[in-house]
mmCIF file of C-alpha atoms and ligand atoms in Angstrom:
data_model
loop_
_atom_site.group_PDB
_atom_site.id
_atom_site.type_symbol
_atom_site.label_atom_id
_atom_site.label_comp_id
_atom_site.label_asym_id
_atom_site.label_seq_id
_atom_site.Cartn_x
_atom_site.Cartn_y
_atom_site.Cartn_z
ATOM 1 C CA MET A 745 -7.192 10.617 -22.628
ATOM 2 C CA LYS A 746 -7.991 12.135 -19.259
ATOM 3 C CA ALA A 747 -5.286 12.122 -16.595
ATOM 4 C CA PHE A 748 -4.409 13.961 -13.409
ATOM 5 C CA VAL A 749 -1.231 15.862 -14.078
ATOM 6 C CA TYR A 750 1.230 16.816 -11.420
ATOM 7 C CA GLU A 751 3.396 19.856 -12.154
ATOM 8 C CA ARG A 752 4.452 21.223 -8.768
ATOM 9 C CA TYR A 753 4.597 20.142 -5.140
ATOM 10 C CA GLY A 754 1.672 21.125 -2.965
ATOM 11 C CA PRO A 755 -1.582 19.935 -1.411
ATOM 12 C CA PRO A 756 -3.670 17.284 -3.230
ATOM 13 C CA GLU A 757 -5.730 20.016 -4.992
ATOM 14 C CA THR A 758 -2.524 20.823 -6.897
ATOM 15 C CA LEU A 759 -3.285 17.834 -9.120
ATOM 16 C CA ARG A 760 -5.134 18.968 -12.240
ATOM 17 C CA MET A 761 -7.292 16.954 -14.605
ATOM 18 C CA ALA A 762 -6.134 17.415 -18.206
ATOM 19 C CA GLU A 763 -6.307 15.895 -21.683
ATOM 20 C CA VAL A 764 -2.998 14.240 -22.509
ATOM 21 C CA ASP A 765 -1.801 11.915 -25.265
ATOM 22 C CA ARG A 766 -2.744 8.303 -24.827
ATOM 23 C CA PRO A 767 0.460 6.233 -24.487
ATOM 24 C CA ALA A 768 1.335 3.480 -26.958
ATOM 25 C CA PRO A 769 2.697 0.231 -25.506
ATOM 26 C CA ASP A 770 6.434 -0.336 -25.855
ATOM 27 C CA VAL A 771 7.624 -3.581 -27.462
ATOM 28 C CA GLU A 772 7.694 -5.389 -24.099
ATOM 29 C CA ALA A 773 4.715 -3.592 -22.540
ATOM 30 C CA VAL A 774 0.968 -3.815 -22.243
ATOM 31 C CA LEU A 775 -1.421 -0.879 -22.670
ATOM 32 C CA VAL A 776 -3.968 -1.102 -19.848
ATOM 33 C CA LYS A 777 -7.362 0.595 -19.923
ATOM 34 C CA VAL A 778 -7.499 1.580 -16.260
ATOM 35 C CA LEU A 779 -10.875 0.757 -14.691
ATOM 36 C CA ALA A 780 -9.891 1.312 -11.063
ATOM 37 C CA ALA A 781 -6.979 2.703 -9.084
ATOM 38 C CA SER A 782 -6.252 2.842 -5.387
ATOM 39 C CA VAL A 783 -4.792 5.610 -3.330
ATOM 40 C CA ASN A 784 -1.867 5.014 -0.973
ATOM 41 C CA ALA A 785 -0.332 6.962 1.883
ATOM 42 C CA ALA A 786 2.690 7.463 -0.356
ATOM 43 C CA ASP A 787 0.531 9.525 -2.752
ATOM 44 C CA TRP A 788 0.109 12.399 -0.344
ATOM 45 C CA HIS A 789 3.789 12.320 0.617
ATOM 46 C CA VAL A 790 4.727 12.404 -3.073
ATOM 47 C CA VAL A 791 2.191 15.133 -3.988
ATOM 48 C CA ARG A 792 3.613 17.342 -1.239
ATOM 49 C CA GLY A 793 7.216 16.292 -1.908
ATOM 50 C CA LYS A 794 7.608 15.499 1.789
ATOM 51 C CA PRO A 795 9.761 14.676 3.596
ATOM 52 C CA LEU A 796 11.966 17.121 1.715
ATOM 53 C CA PHE A 797 14.825 14.661 1.212
ATOM 54 C CA SER A 798 12.474 12.544 -0.957
ATOM 55 C CA ARG A 799 12.766 15.266 -3.640
ATOM 56 C CA ALA A 800 16.265 13.942 -4.350
ATOM 57 C CA THR A 801 14.502 11.078 -6.153
ATOM 58 C CA LEU A 802 11.124 12.685 -6.947
ATOM 59 C CA GLY A 803 12.643 15.783 -8.572
ATOM 60 C CA LEU A 804 14.535 18.578 -6.829
ATOM 61 C CA LEU A 805 12.622 21.646 -8.036
ATOM 62 C CA ARG A 806 9.547 20.075 -9.566
ATOM 63 C CA PRO A 807 8.161 16.542 -9.811
ATOM 64 C CA LYS A 808 9.713 14.436 -12.536
ATOM 65 C CA HIS A 809 6.742 12.056 -12.913
ATOM 66 C CA LYS A 810 3.942 13.905 -14.677
ATOM 67 C CA ILE A 811 1.154 11.500 -13.733
ATOM 68 C CA LEU A 812 0.965 9.852 -10.298
ATOM 69 C CA GLY A 813 -0.878 6.692 -9.265
ATOM 70 C CA VAL A 814 0.715 3.302 -8.622
ATOM 71 C CA ASP A 815 -2.043 0.719 -8.084
ATOM 72 C CA VAL A 816 -4.234 -0.083 -11.089
ATOM 73 C CA ALA A 817 -6.648 -2.732 -12.286
ATOM 74 C CA GLY A 818 -8.137 -2.840 -15.754
ATOM 75 C CA ARG A 819 -8.331 -4.510 -19.148
ATOM 76 C CA VAL A 820 -5.539 -4.986 -21.659
ATOM 77 C CA GLU A 821 -6.241 -2.651 -24.566
ATOM 78 C CA ALA A 822 -3.206 -3.468 -26.715
ATOM 79 C CA VAL A 823 0.102 -5.300 -26.402
ATOM 80 C CA GLY A 824 3.596 -4.527 -27.654
ATOM 81 C CA SER A 825 5.034 -6.627 -30.476
ATOM 82 C CA GLY A 826 7.211 -8.623 -28.015
ATOM 83 C CA VAL A 827 4.355 -9.632 -25.708
ATOM 84 C CA ALA A 828 2.869 -13.139 -25.978
ATOM 85 C CA ARG A 829 1.611 -13.646 -22.405
ATOM 86 C CA PHE A 830 -1.334 -11.204 -22.599
ATOM 87 C CA GLN A 831 -3.890 -10.255 -25.204
ATOM 88 C CA PRO A 832 -6.484 -7.507 -25.552
ATOM 89 C CA GLY A 833 -9.401 -8.030 -23.195
ATOM 90 C CA ASP A 834 -7.398 -9.752 -20.420
ATOM 91 C CA GLU A 835 -8.229 -8.517 -16.918
ATOM 92 C CA VAL A 836 -5.052 -7.503 -15.094
ATOM 93 C CA TYR A 837 -3.687 -5.613 -12.109
ATOM 94 C CA ALA A 838 -0.316 -4.016 -11.464
ATOM 95 C CA ASN A 839 1.776 -1.690 -9.324
ATOM 96 C CA LEU A 840 3.660 1.101 -11.078
ATOM 97 C CA LEU A 841 5.876 2.375 -8.254
ATOM 98 C CA ASP A 842 9.045 1.037 -9.883
ATOM 99 C CA HIS A 843 7.694 1.584 -13.412
ATOM 100 C CA GLY A 844 7.222 5.333 -13.744
ATOM 101 C CA TYR A 845 3.827 5.764 -12.005
ATOM 102 C CA GLY A 846 0.981 6.931 -14.327
ATOM 103 C CA GLY A 847 -2.044 5.168 -12.823
ATOM 104 C CA PHE A 848 -4.262 8.239 -12.347
ATOM 105 C CA ALA A 849 -5.165 8.160 -16.037
ATOM 106 C CA GLU A 850 -7.517 6.369 -18.412
ATOM 107 C CA TYR A 851 -4.683 4.365 -19.977
ATOM 108 C CA VAL A 852 -1.204 3.396 -18.871
ATOM 109 C CA SER A 853 1.576 1.441 -20.551
ATOM 110 C CA VAL A 854 2.986 -1.161 -18.147
ATOM 111 C CA PRO A 855 6.099 -3.325 -18.708
ATOM 112 C CA VAL A 856 4.849 -6.876 -19.200
ATOM 113 C CA ASP A 857 7.001 -8.103 -16.296
ATOM 114 C CA ALA A 858 4.932 -5.935 -13.922
ATOM 115 C CA VAL A 859 1.498 -7.170 -15.037
ATOM 116 C CA SER A 860 -0.454 -9.994 -13.348
ATOM 117 C CA PRO A 861 -3.831 -11.553 -14.146
ATOM 118 C CA LYS A 862 -6.512 -10.025 -11.891
ATOM 119 C CA PRO A 863 -7.927 -12.455 -9.304
ATOM 120 C CA ALA A 864 -11.202 -13.517 -10.955
ATOM 121 C CA SER A 865 -13.241 -13.250 -7.755
ATOM 122 C CA LEU A 866 -12.355 -9.581 -7.203
ATOM 123 C CA SER A 867 -13.990 -6.559 -8.784
ATOM 124 C CA PHE A 868 -11.640 -4.099 -10.498
ATOM 125 C CA GLU A 869 -11.912 -1.767 -7.496
ATOM 126 C CA GLU A 870 -11.062 -4.579 -5.066
ATOM 127 C CA ALA A 871 -8.136 -5.692 -7.228
ATOM 128 C CA ALA A 872 -6.747 -2.147 -7.397
ATOM 129 C CA ALA A 873 -6.794 -2.091 -3.591
ATOM 130 C CA VAL A 874 -4.313 -4.959 -3.377
ATOM 131 C CA PRO A 875 -0.828 -4.345 -4.832
ATOM 132 C CA MET A 876 0.981 -1.683 -2.753
ATOM 133 C CA ALA A 877 -0.663 -2.279 0.611
ATOM 134 C CA ALA A 878 -0.862 -6.075 0.501
ATOM 135 C CA VAL A 879 2.651 -6.560 -0.880
ATOM 136 C CA THR A 880 4.049 -4.198 1.768
ATOM 137 C CA ALA A 881 2.339 -6.327 4.423
ATOM 138 C CA LEU A 882 3.551 -9.539 2.769
ATOM 139 C CA GLN A 883 7.168 -8.412 2.399
ATOM 140 C CA GLY A 884 7.230 -6.929 5.908
ATOM 141 C CA LEU A 885 5.900 -10.132 7.434
ATOM 142 C CA ARG A 886 7.700 -12.721 5.321
ATOM 143 C CA ARG A 887 10.906 -11.207 3.992
ATOM 144 C CA HIS A 888 11.842 -9.008 6.930
ATOM 145 C CA GLY A 889 9.903 -10.776 9.642
ATOM 146 C CA GLU A 890 10.368 -14.387 8.518
ATOM 147 C CA LEU A 891 6.749 -15.223 9.353
ATOM 148 C CA ARG A 892 6.145 -18.821 10.444
ATOM 149 C CA PRO A 893 3.112 -20.751 11.722
ATOM 150 C CA ALA A 894 2.280 -20.480 15.439
ATOM 151 C CA GLN A 895 4.308 -17.291 15.873
ATOM 152 C CA THR A 896 2.859 -14.451 17.889
ATOM 153 C CA VAL A 897 2.481 -11.454 15.569
ATOM 154 C CA LEU A 898 1.598 -7.879 16.501
ATOM 155 C CA VAL A 899 0.240 -5.554 13.802
ATOM 156 C CA ASN A 900 0.340 -1.877 14.796
ATOM 157 C CA GLY A 901 -2.105 0.124 12.676
ATOM 158 C CA ALA A 902 -4.226 -2.970 12.018
ATOM 159 C CA SER A 903 -7.183 -0.993 10.592
ATOM 160 C CA GLY A 904 -5.233 0.801 7.829
ATOM 161 C CA GLY A 905 -4.509 -0.170 4.230
ATOM 162 C CA VAL A 906 -1.381 -2.193 5.072
ATOM 163 C CA GLY A 907 -2.636 -3.392 8.463
ATOM 164 C CA THR A 908 -5.908 -4.931 7.236
ATOM 165 C CA PHE A 909 -3.936 -7.064 4.773
ATOM 166 C CA ALA A 910 -1.250 -7.859 7.367
ATOM 167 C CA VAL A 911 -3.735 -9.278 9.873
ATOM 168 C CA GLN A 912 -5.278 -11.532 7.217
ATOM 169 C CA ILE A 913 -1.930 -12.660 5.756
ATOM 170 C CA ALA A 914 -0.482 -13.461 9.194
ATOM 171 C CA LYS A 915 -3.614 -15.490 10.032
ATOM 172 C CA ALA A 916 -3.382 -17.284 6.671
ATOM 173 C CA TYR A 917 0.155 -18.381 7.632
ATOM 174 C CA GLY A 918 -1.076 -19.755 10.958
ATOM 175 C CA ALA A 919 0.115 -17.010 13.320
ATOM 176 C CA GLU A 920 -1.562 -15.834 16.520
ATOM 177 C CA VAL A 921 -2.321 -12.216 15.700
ATOM 178 C CA THR A 922 -2.792 -9.151 17.883
ATOM 179 C CA GLY A 923 -4.021 -5.988 16.159
ATOM 180 C CA VAL A 924 -3.553 -2.466 17.518
ATOM 181 C CA THR A 925 -6.090 0.184 16.574
ATOM 182 C CA SER A 926 -8.402 2.759 18.180
ATOM 183 C CA THR A 927 -11.706 2.045 19.928
ATOM 184 C CA ARG A 928 -13.921 2.576 16.889
ATOM 185 C CA ASN A 929 -11.995 0.016 14.805
ATOM 186 C CA LEU A 930 -11.631 -2.825 17.317
ATOM 187 C CA ASP A 931 -14.543 -4.813 15.831
ATOM 188 C CA LEU A 932 -13.246 -4.273 12.308
ATOM 189 C CA VAL A 933 -9.860 -5.748 13.270
ATOM 190 C CA ARG A 934 -11.526 -8.685 15.057
ATOM 191 C CA SER A 935 -13.597 -9.321 11.925
ATOM 192 C CA LEU A 936 -10.358 -9.736 9.938
ATOM 193 C CA GLY A 937 -9.471 -12.695 12.150
ATOM 194 C CA ALA A 938 -7.256 -11.063 14.807
ATOM 195 C CA ASP A 939 -7.090 -13.238 17.927
ATOM 196 C CA HIS A 940 -6.529 -10.234 20.205
ATOM 197 C CA VAL A 941 -7.048 -6.507 19.825
ATOM 198 C CA VAL A 942 -5.414 -3.602 21.659
ATOM 199 C CA ASP A 943 -6.940 -0.126 21.899
ATOM 200 C CA TYR A 944 -4.053 2.337 21.563
ATOM 201 C CA THR A 945 -6.160 5.106 23.096
ATOM 202 C CA THR A 946 -6.006 3.342 26.467
ATOM 203 C CA THR A 947 -2.379 2.187 26.589
ATOM 204 C CA GLU A 948 1.122 3.566 25.978
ATOM 205 C CA ASP A 949 2.527 0.048 25.487
ATOM 206 C CA VAL A 950 3.563 -1.283 22.092
ATOM 207 C CA GLY A 951 1.022 -4.117 22.424
ATOM 208 C CA ASP A 952 -0.771 -5.740 25.333
ATOM 209 C CA GLY A 953 2.329 -6.168 27.481
ATOM 210 C CA ARG A 954 3.328 -9.541 25.987
ATOM 211 C CA ARG A 955 6.395 -10.185 23.844
ATOM 212 C CA TYR A 956 5.960 -10.997 20.185
ATOM 213 C CA ASP A 957 7.915 -13.096 17.706
ATOM 214 C CA LEU A 958 7.136 -10.583 14.976
ATOM 215 C CA ILE A 959 5.934 -6.980 14.978
ATOM 216 C CA LEU A 960 4.703 -5.256 11.828
ATOM 217 C CA ASP A 961 4.541 -1.556 12.674
ATOM 218 C CA THR A 962 2.624 0.192 9.900
ATOM 219 C CA VAL A 963 2.343 3.440 11.869
ATOM 220 C CA GLY A 964 5.995 4.021 12.783
ATOM 221 C CA ASN A 965 5.252 5.881 16.008
ATOM 222 C CA LYS A 966 7.248 3.602 18.326
ATOM 223 C CA SER A 967 10.847 4.100 19.429
ATOM 224 C CA VAL A 968 13.483 1.464 18.668
ATOM 225 C CA PRO A 969 13.918 0.598 22.402
ATOM 226 C CA ASP A 970 10.132 0.223 22.824
ATOM 227 C CA LEU A 971 9.878 -2.049 19.784
ATOM 228 C CA ARG A 972 12.859 -4.105 20.953
ATOM 229 C CA GLY A 973 11.371 -4.359 24.433
ATOM 230 C CA ALA A 974 8.212 -5.901 22.981
ATOM 231 C CA LEU A 975 10.095 -8.570 21.003
ATOM 232 C CA ALA A 976 10.492 -12.122 22.223
ATOM 233 C CA GLN A 977 13.998 -13.625 22.086
ATOM 234 C CA GLY A 978 15.024 -13.841 18.423
ATOM 235 C CA GLY A 979 11.983 -11.778 17.412
ATOM 236 C CA LYS A 980 11.945 -9.304 14.519
ATOM 237 C CA ALA A 981 10.148 -6.064 13.789
ATOM 238 C CA ALA A 982 9.386 -4.635 10.352
ATOM 239 C CA VAL A 983 8.414 -0.961 10.204
ATOM 240 C CA THR A 984 6.594 0.378 7.131
ATOM 241 C CA GLY A 985 5.490 3.859 8.148
ATOM 242 C CA PHE A 986 7.053 6.753 10.028
ATOM 243 C CA THR A 987 5.548 9.627 11.959
ATOM 244 C CA SER A 988 8.656 11.844 11.813
ATOM 245 C CA VAL A 989 11.990 11.920 10.021
ATOM 246 C CA ALA A 990 13.657 11.338 13.416
ATOM 247 C CA ARG A 991 11.719 8.061 13.844
ATOM 248 C CA LEU A 992 12.585 6.983 10.296
ATOM 249 C CA LEU A 993 16.294 7.669 10.863
ATOM 250 C CA ALA A 994 16.249 5.955 14.251
ATOM 251 C CA VAL A 995 14.911 2.719 12.766
ATOM 252 C CA SER A 996 17.292 2.899 9.803
ATOM 253 C CA LEU A 997 20.380 3.691 11.888
ATOM 254 C CA ARG A 998 19.683 1.932 15.186
ATOM 255 C CA GLY A 999 17.365 -0.907 14.177
ATOM 256 C CA GLY A 1000 20.193 -3.416 13.776
ATOM 257 C CA LYS A 1001 19.414 -6.896 12.468
ATOM 258 C CA ASP A 1002 16.131 -7.321 14.320
ATOM 259 C CA ILE A 1003 14.280 -4.088 13.422
ATOM 260 C CA ALA A 1004 14.083 -3.115 9.755
ATOM 261 C CA GLN A 1005 12.503 -0.255 7.820
ATOM 262 C CA VAL A 1006 10.588 -1.873 4.961
ATOM 263 C CA GLN A 1007 10.827 -0.490 1.452
ATOM 264 C CA ALA A 1008 8.410 -2.616 -0.500
ATOM 265 C CA HIS A 1009 8.941 -3.360 -4.190
ATOM 266 C CA VAL A 1010 5.986 -5.100 -5.770
ATOM 267 C CA THR A 1011 6.803 -8.117 -7.927
ATOM 268 C CA THR A 1012 4.461 -10.252 -10.023
ATOM 269 C CA LYS A 1013 5.582 -13.217 -7.898
ATOM 270 C CA ASP A 1014 4.158 -11.461 -4.829
ATOM 271 C CA LEU A 1015 0.971 -10.569 -6.710
ATOM 272 C CA GLU A 1016 0.551 -14.165 -7.842
ATOM 273 C CA LEU A 1017 0.927 -15.360 -4.236
ATOM 274 C CA LEU A 1018 -1.651 -12.799 -3.129
ATOM 275 C CA SER A 1019 -3.984 -13.883 -5.935
ATOM 276 C CA GLU A 1020 -3.743 -17.444 -4.558
ATOM 277 C CA LEU A 1021 -4.545 -16.256 -1.031
ATOM 278 C CA VAL A 1022 -7.493 -14.254 -2.397
ATOM 279 C CA GLU A 1023 -8.837 -17.145 -4.472
ATOM 280 C CA ALA A 1024 -8.443 -19.487 -1.474
ATOM 281 C CA GLY A 1025 -10.637 -17.115 0.529
ATOM 282 C CA ARG A 1026 -7.828 -16.293 2.989
ATOM 283 C CA VAL A 1027 -7.380 -12.617 2.084
ATOM 284 C CA ARG A 1028 -10.037 -10.125 1.000
ATOM 285 C CA PRO A 1029 -9.459 -6.425 0.323
ATOM 286 C CA LEU A 1030 -11.716 -4.165 2.373
ATOM 287 C CA ILE A 1031 -12.857 -0.901 0.848
ATOM 288 C CA ASP A 1032 -13.415 2.101 3.098
ATOM 289 C CA ARG A 1033 -14.387 4.663 0.448
ATOM 290 C CA ARG A 1034 -14.929 4.762 -3.293
ATOM 291 C CA TYR A 1035 -14.234 7.996 -5.191
ATOM 292 C CA ARG A 1036 -14.967 9.062 -8.756
ATOM 293 C CA PHE A 1037 -12.008 9.698 -11.061
ATOM 294 C CA ALA A 1038 -12.633 13.453 -10.924
ATOM 295 C CA ASP A 1039 -12.315 13.315 -7.128
ATOM 296 C CA ILE A 1040 -8.812 11.807 -6.910
ATOM 297 C CA PRO A 1041 -7.489 14.893 -5.033
ATOM 298 C CA ALA A 1042 -10.271 14.427 -2.441
ATOM 299 C CA ALA A 1043 -9.382 10.729 -2.100
ATOM 300 C CA ILE A 1044 -5.731 11.622 -1.425
ATOM 301 C CA ALA A 1045 -6.770 14.351 1.038
ATOM 302 C CA TYR A 1046 -8.953 11.837 2.903
ATOM 303 C CA LEU A 1047 -6.065 9.392 3.196
ATOM 304 C CA GLU A 1048 -3.802 12.169 4.450
ATOM 305 C CA GLN A 1049 -6.032 12.573 7.511
ATOM 306 C CA GLY A 1050 -4.709 9.154 8.635
ATOM 307 C CA ARG A 1051 -8.112 7.767 9.613
ATOM 308 C CA ALA A 1052 -8.827 5.481 6.633
ATOM 309 C CA ARG A 1053 -10.299 2.108 7.516
ATOM 310 C CA ALA A 1054 -8.675 -0.250 5.017
ATOM 311 C CA LYS A 1055 -8.443 0.901 1.392
ATOM 312 C CA VAL A 1056 -9.583 3.932 -0.583
ATOM 313 C CA VAL A 1057 -10.279 3.256 -4.268
ATOM 314 C CA VAL A 1058 -11.132 5.243 -7.376
ATOM 315 C CA ALA A 1059 -13.386 4.165 -10.241
ATOM 316 C CA VAL A 1060 -11.930 5.272 -13.564
ATOM 317 C CA PRO A 1061 -14.405 5.997 -16.376
HETATM 318 N N1 LIG B 2509 7.729 1.450 2.842
HETATM 319 C C1 LIG B 2509 6.809 1.067 1.956
HETATM 320 O O1 LIG B 2509 7.130 0.421 0.956
HETATM 321 C C2 LIG B 2509 5.384 1.401 2.241
HETATM 322 C C3 LIG B 2509 4.375 0.918 1.434
HETATM 323 C C4 LIG B 2509 3.058 1.197 1.771
HETATM 324 C C5 LIG B 2509 2.821 1.994 2.885
HETATM 325 N N2 LIG B 2509 3.847 2.498 3.608
HETATM 326 C C6 LIG B 2509 3.636 3.350 4.775
HETATM 327 O O2 LIG B 2509 3.011 2.570 5.781
HETATM 328 C C7 LIG B 2509 2.165 3.405 6.548
HETATM 329 C C8 LIG B 2509 0.797 2.779 6.633
HETATM 330 O O3 LIG B 2509 0.196 2.773 5.356
HETATM 331 P P1 LIG B 2509 -1.341 2.531 5.235
HETATM 332 O O4 LIG B 2509 -1.665 2.459 3.783
HETATM 333 O O5 LIG B 2509 -1.742 1.401 6.100
HETATM 334 O O6 LIG B 2509 -1.892 3.911 5.851
HETATM 335 P P2 LIG B 2509 -3.370 4.316 6.211
HETATM 336 O O7 LIG B 2509 -4.332 3.375 5.571
HETATM 337 O O8 LIG B 2509 -3.507 5.757 5.931
HETATM 338 O O9 LIG B 2509 -3.440 4.121 7.808
HETATM 339 C C9 LIG B 2509 -4.546 4.616 8.470
HETATM 340 C C10 LIG B 2509 -4.802 3.759 9.699
HETATM 341 O O10 LIG B 2509 -3.777 3.976 10.672
HETATM 342 C C11 LIG B 2509 -4.373 3.842 11.959
HETATM 343 N N3 LIG B 2509 -3.604 4.566 12.960
HETATM 344 C C12 LIG B 2509 -3.332 5.888 12.971
HETATM 345 N N4 LIG B 2509 -2.633 6.211 14.100
HETATM 346 C C13 LIG B 2509 -2.462 5.043 14.774
HETATM 347 C C14 LIG B 2509 -1.813 4.710 15.989
HETATM 348 N N5 LIG B 2509 -1.210 5.633 16.745
HETATM 349 N N6 LIG B 2509 -1.807 3.423 16.391
HETATM 350 C C15 LIG B 2509 -2.424 2.464 15.648
HETATM 351 N N7 LIG B 2509 -3.080 2.722 14.490
HETATM 352 C C16 LIG B 2509 -3.091 4.000 14.055
HETATM 353 C C17 LIG B 2509 -5.736 4.454 11.778
HETATM 354 O O11 LIG B 2509 -6.617 3.874 12.730
HETATM 355 P P3 LIG B 2509 -7.445 4.845 13.719
HETATM 356 O O12 LIG B 2509 -8.279 5.736 12.833
HETATM 357 O O13 LIG B 2509 -8.216 3.873 14.519
HETATM 358 O O14 LIG B 2509 -6.412 5.612 14.474
HETATM 359 C C18 LIG B 2509 -6.131 4.104 10.344
HETATM 360 O O15 LIG B 2509 -6.993 2.979 10.267
HETATM 361 C C19 LIG B 2509 2.180 4.788 5.889
HETATM 362 O O16 LIG B 2509 3.088 5.615 6.592
HETATM 363 C C20 LIG B 2509 2.713 4.515 4.503
HETATM 364 O O17 LIG B 2509 3.398 5.614 3.953
HETATM 365 C C21 LIG B 2509 5.119 2.202 3.322
#
């Protein structure tokens, strides 16, 4: 099968298309014919092996995962002998971050516990856009932020992969949502249902000067005191991104109980909840760009520029 192999750290062009052996499903796994994948900000960090400390888990001298790619949607090709829940032909989606990566390939073997039925109303490309970004938004808002109806919620980076899901999820839970983005994306964020928008090019504030019950900071460019200063009494902030190692450490070390760095781990329970929100018409993945399989390095390079509007997806032949 065709796959993008990853042998050394470097820019996205370091990834090389190659013929590799098609995997066979383990006893408790499902072989998925990948029809679409999505690209995440983590991909360019991982390709470059940056920040450097991440190589402690990614591989000290060279990457230990040979094929990258975490978000996939496709059809079940074969099932392991211990799998009863799925059969060949089923349409599924999954996230492989905690399951050895491998999504930038024509086939991937996925542990059955990580596979969910694809929401029927989504195309494969739309479904592949969901897992990492939407679950990060969901876990940031609900697990760390304890999202409740009628709360005031601020989403920093509301036009990005995580932010576009976060605005819609917070609205679906009945929150009053403010989205922060730049001038060119204000209408996009309004169209997602945000009640208020803030143009970060015209203000240094965290939001619009009000205090929020919950802040989801997908950019990670705010200091801990600034985030805390924008929280209402008892409010919480969940930070998913970081713009420097110093910012990451500051949130981790000085965030306390109210400001947490989110490390999302996608579960099928989360994906099933998202499928329900999708099928109820409350959440819809937005696609910024579609790339061909051969252009995966270009898709990652585009995301690295930090200007993506919602999700970047790849059609797999
Ligand atoms: N911890 C985890 O488990 C986890 C999981 C997923 C993602 N993440 C991290 O979360 C972050 C966001 O991910 P993503 O997929 O949403 O990234 P993304 O799609 O690449 O984000 C791009 C968006 O960020 C906006 N943006 C850039 N600078 C901004 C600023 N100063 N203020 C407000 N918005 C700004 C851009 O809008 P403009 O073009 O208008 O500036 C663009 O729409 C990344 O750092 C990623 O690594 C973490």
